[in-house]
């Protein structure tokens, strides 16, 4: 009897192994193109925070690993093809796009470069994981371009909610010289008006010396030009000069931006809602902390995977429709993530953090919305200038 049972078990094991091998050989490929154009190098005061070479790409790689864990049981696998191009090389980007058969394209580049590539490629679904630019969600939106990185408006609305909650209503602003600083400052002004607050005084950043030696002397003189204020906001998207403001301003006030309170899609200090597990898996893969562009790339491909499973592997147009109207993605941020069907922006909480901890996750309690409280962050449907979605 024992020999008979052992023989039956052997047959069962062989049968299971044969089934597994057969299924593996018949996996359905899901092709994804990760298209990255290098950003221009810019002079900085400090090299303490170099950008990792695999920024964004590592998040996509983790998502592919996560997706393929499920795919190994469900009969599919994600195949990630990465194209890295030199600064401004749009011709090579167009050639790579034309040569690829991938229906899902992750775009890691500037807003202008995205618009140039998306136009004329209506047979694909594009995913923006790099640009915060509000115009991509507004007058320059494209029906085939979705955004998993938050917009400037979402980030500045989160900051204004926090400052209003703290009753810091008299605001001062210092704006850097980069184009990203100007766009962030514009979003700050719009958000301040949205929440009934006021930026009472502003100064541009004009210092260009070696701040590592001169901050203690130069920063007080610059900030002395500002009227009295409750909080100092710094529009310095690269955290270039903002790191030197703390403890050097003329008035002792809280600082928002730079090394002060920041509004991010993701930060290394996120630990709640299972985030520590995601952080750990990412660190094992990349050997560094996850950043907001990494998270955006991870969320983009996780959303595609979820949509495929929910639609029984429909074509990319039906996948897009599901993403805009049906998905609720678990994103380790305390609330399910979804997409706005009027501009393609992923709804998501915004973390308010400093270097060592998460302070709050916006939207904050008390900031309500008729449909979804996450829509209190960023451009809401009634004020949207995007007409491409037709929703």
Coordinates of C-alpha atoms in Angstrom, one line a residue, residues 40-220:
X40 CA 19.9 69.2 -18.7
X41 CA 22.7 69.4 -16.1
X42 CA 22.6 72.6 -14.1
X43 CA 25.2 74.1 -11.8
X44 CA 24.4 73.6 -8.1
X45 CA 25.9 74.9 -4.8
X46 CA 26.1 71.4 -3.3
X47 CA 26.5 67.9 -4.5
X48 CA 25.1 66.3 -1.4
X49 CA 22.0 64.9 -3.1
X50 CA 23.1 63.5 -6.5
X51 CA 20.4 62.1 -8.7
X52 CA 20.7 58.3 -9.0
X53 CA 21.2 56.9 -12.5
X54 CA 18.3 54.6 -12.2
X55 CA 15.8 57.2 -10.9
X56 CA 12.3 56.2 -12.0
X57 CA 13.6 53.1 -13.8
X58 CA 14.1 51.3 -10.5
X59 CA 10.5 51.9 -9.6
X60 CA 9.4 50.4 -13.0
X61 CA 11.6 47.4 -12.4
X62 CA 10.1 46.7 -9.0
X63 CA 6.6 47.0 -10.5
X64 CA 7.5 44.5 -13.2
X65 CA 8.7 42.1 -10.6
X66 CA 5.5 42.6 -8.6
X67 CA 3.3 42.1 -11.7
X68 CA 5.2 39.0 -12.8
X69 CA 4.7 37.4 -9.4
X70 CA 0.9 37.4 -10.2
X71 CA 1.6 36.8 -13.8
X72 CA 3.4 33.5 -13.2
X73 CA 0.1 32.1 -11.9
X74 CA -2.2 33.9 -14.3
X75 CA -0.3 33.2 -17.5
X76 CA 1.4 36.5 -18.5
X77 CA 4.6 38.4 -18.0
X78 CA 5.6 42.0 -18.3
X79 CA 8.6 42.7 -20.5
X80 CA 10.3 46.0 -19.9
X81 CA 12.4 47.6 -22.6
X82 CA 14.4 50.6 -21.6
X83 CA 15.7 53.3 -23.9
X84 CA 18.0 56.0 -22.5
X85 CA 18.6 59.0 -24.7
X86 CA 20.8 62.1 -24.6
X87 CA 19.4 65.5 -23.7
X88 CA 17.1 66.9 -26.4
X89 CA 17.4 63.9 -28.7
X90 CA 13.7 63.8 -29.8
X91 CA 14.5 62.3 -33.2
X92 CA 16.0 59.2 -31.5
X93 CA 13.0 59.1 -29.2
X94 CA 10.6 59.1 -32.1
X95 CA 12.6 56.4 -33.9
X96 CA 12.6 54.2 -30.7
X97 CA 8.8 54.7 -30.3
X98 CA 8.2 53.8 -34.0
X99 CA 10.4 50.7 -33.7
X100 CA 8.7 49.4 -30.5
X101 CA 5.5 47.3 -30.5
X102 CA 4.8 48.2 -26.8
X103 CA 1.3 49.6 -26.3
X104 CA 2.3 51.0 -22.8
X105 CA 5.0 53.7 -22.8
X106 CA 6.4 55.2 -19.6
X107 CA 7.7 58.8 -20.3
X108 CA 10.5 60.1 -18.2
X109 CA 11.3 63.5 -19.7
X110 CA 10.2 67.1 -19.8
X111 CA 6.6 68.3 -20.5
X112 CA 7.5 69.7 -23.9
X113 CA 9.2 66.5 -24.9
X114 CA 6.2 64.4 -23.8
X115 CA 3.8 66.5 -25.9
X116 CA 6.0 66.1 -29.0
X117 CA 6.1 62.3 -28.7
X118 CA 2.4 61.7 -27.7
X119 CA 1.0 63.6 -30.6
X120 CA 0.3 61.3 -33.5
X121 CA 0.6 58.1 -31.4
X122 CA -3.1 57.5 -30.5
X123 CA -2.6 53.7 -30.6
X124 CA -0.7 53.7 -27.3
X125 CA -1.2 54.6 -23.7
X126 CA 1.4 56.9 -22.3
X127 CA 2.3 57.4 -18.6
X128 CA 4.0 60.5 -17.3
X129 CA 6.2 59.7 -14.3
X130 CA 8.5 62.8 -14.3
X131 CA 6.8 66.1 -15.0
X132 CA 4.7 68.0 -12.4
X133 CA 3.8 70.6 -15.0
X134 CA 0.2 71.8 -14.5
X135 CA -0.2 72.6 -18.2
X136 CA 0.0 68.8 -19.0
X137 CA -3.2 68.4 -17.0
X138 CA -4.7 71.6 -18.3
X139 CA -4.6 73.3 -21.7
X140 CA -1.9 71.0 -23.0
X141 CA -3.4 67.7 -21.9
X142 CA -3.5 64.7 -24.2
X143 CA -6.2 62.0 -24.1
X144 CA -3.6 59.2 -24.3
X145 CA -1.4 60.6 -21.6
X146 CA -2.0 59.7 -17.9
X147 CA -0.1 61.1 -15.0
X148 CA 1.0 59.1 -11.9
X149 CA 3.4 61.8 -10.6
X150 CA 1.4 64.5 -8.8
X151 CA 1.0 68.0 -10.3
X152 CA 2.5 71.2 -8.9
X153 CA -1.1 72.2 -8.0
X154 CA -1.6 69.1 -5.9
X155 CA 1.6 69.7 -4.0
X156 CA 1.0 73.4 -3.4
X157 CA -2.7 72.7 -2.3
X158 CA -1.4 70.2 0.2
X159 CA 1.0 72.8 1.6
X160 CA -1.8 75.4 1.8
X161 CA -4.1 73.1 3.6
X162 CA -1.4 72.5 6.2
X163 CA -0.6 76.2 6.7
X164 CA -4.3 77.1 6.9
X165 CA -4.8 74.3 9.5
X166 CA -1.9 75.9 11.5
X167 CA -3.3 79.4 10.9
X168 CA -0.2 80.5 9.2
X169 CA -2.0 82.9 6.9
X170 CA 0.6 85.6 6.3
X171 CA 3.1 84.1 3.9
X172 CA 6.4 85.2 2.4
X173 CA 8.0 83.6 -0.7
X174 CA 11.5 83.3 -2.1
X175 CA 11.7 82.1 -5.7
X176 CA 14.7 80.5 -7.4
X177 CA 16.0 81.0 -10.9
X178 CA 15.1 77.6 -12.5
X179 CA 12.1 77.3 -14.7
X180 CA 10.7 74.6 -12.3
X181 CA 11.0 77.2 -9.5
X182 CA 8.9 79.7 -11.4
X183 CA 6.2 77.1 -12.2
X184 CA 6.1 76.0 -8.5
X185 CA 5.9 79.6 -7.4
X186 CA 3.0 80.2 -9.8
X187 CA 1.2 77.2 -8.4
X188 CA 1.8 78.5 -4.8
X189 CA 0.2 81.8 -5.7
X190 CA -2.9 80.1 -7.2
X191 CA -3.2 77.8 -4.2
X192 CA -3.0 80.7 -1.8
X193 CA -5.9 82.4 -3.5
X194 CA -7.9 79.1 -3.6
X195 CA -7.7 78.8 0.2
X196 CA -8.2 82.4 0.9
X197 CA -4.6 83.1 2.0
X198 CA -2.1 85.7 0.9
X199 CA 1.5 85.9 -0.1
X200 CA 2.3 89.3 1.4
X201 CA 5.9 89.7 0.3
X202 CA 8.3 88.1 -2.2
X203 CA 11.9 88.3 -3.2
X204 CA 13.8 86.5 -5.9
X205 CA 16.9 84.5 -5.0
X206 CA 19.8 86.7 -6.2
X207 CA 22.8 85.3 -4.3
X208 CA 25.4 83.4 -6.4
X209 CA 28.4 83.2 -4.1
X210 CA 29.6 80.2 -2.2
X211 CA 26.8 79.8 0.3
X212 CA 28.7 77.1 2.2
X213 CA 30.8 80.0 3.6
X214 CA 28.5 83.0 3.2
X215 CA 25.0 81.8 4.2
X216 CA 25.3 83.2 7.7
X217 CA 26.0 86.7 6.4
X218 CA 24.1 86.8 3.1
X219 CA 20.8 85.1 4.0
X220 CA 19.8 87.5 6.8

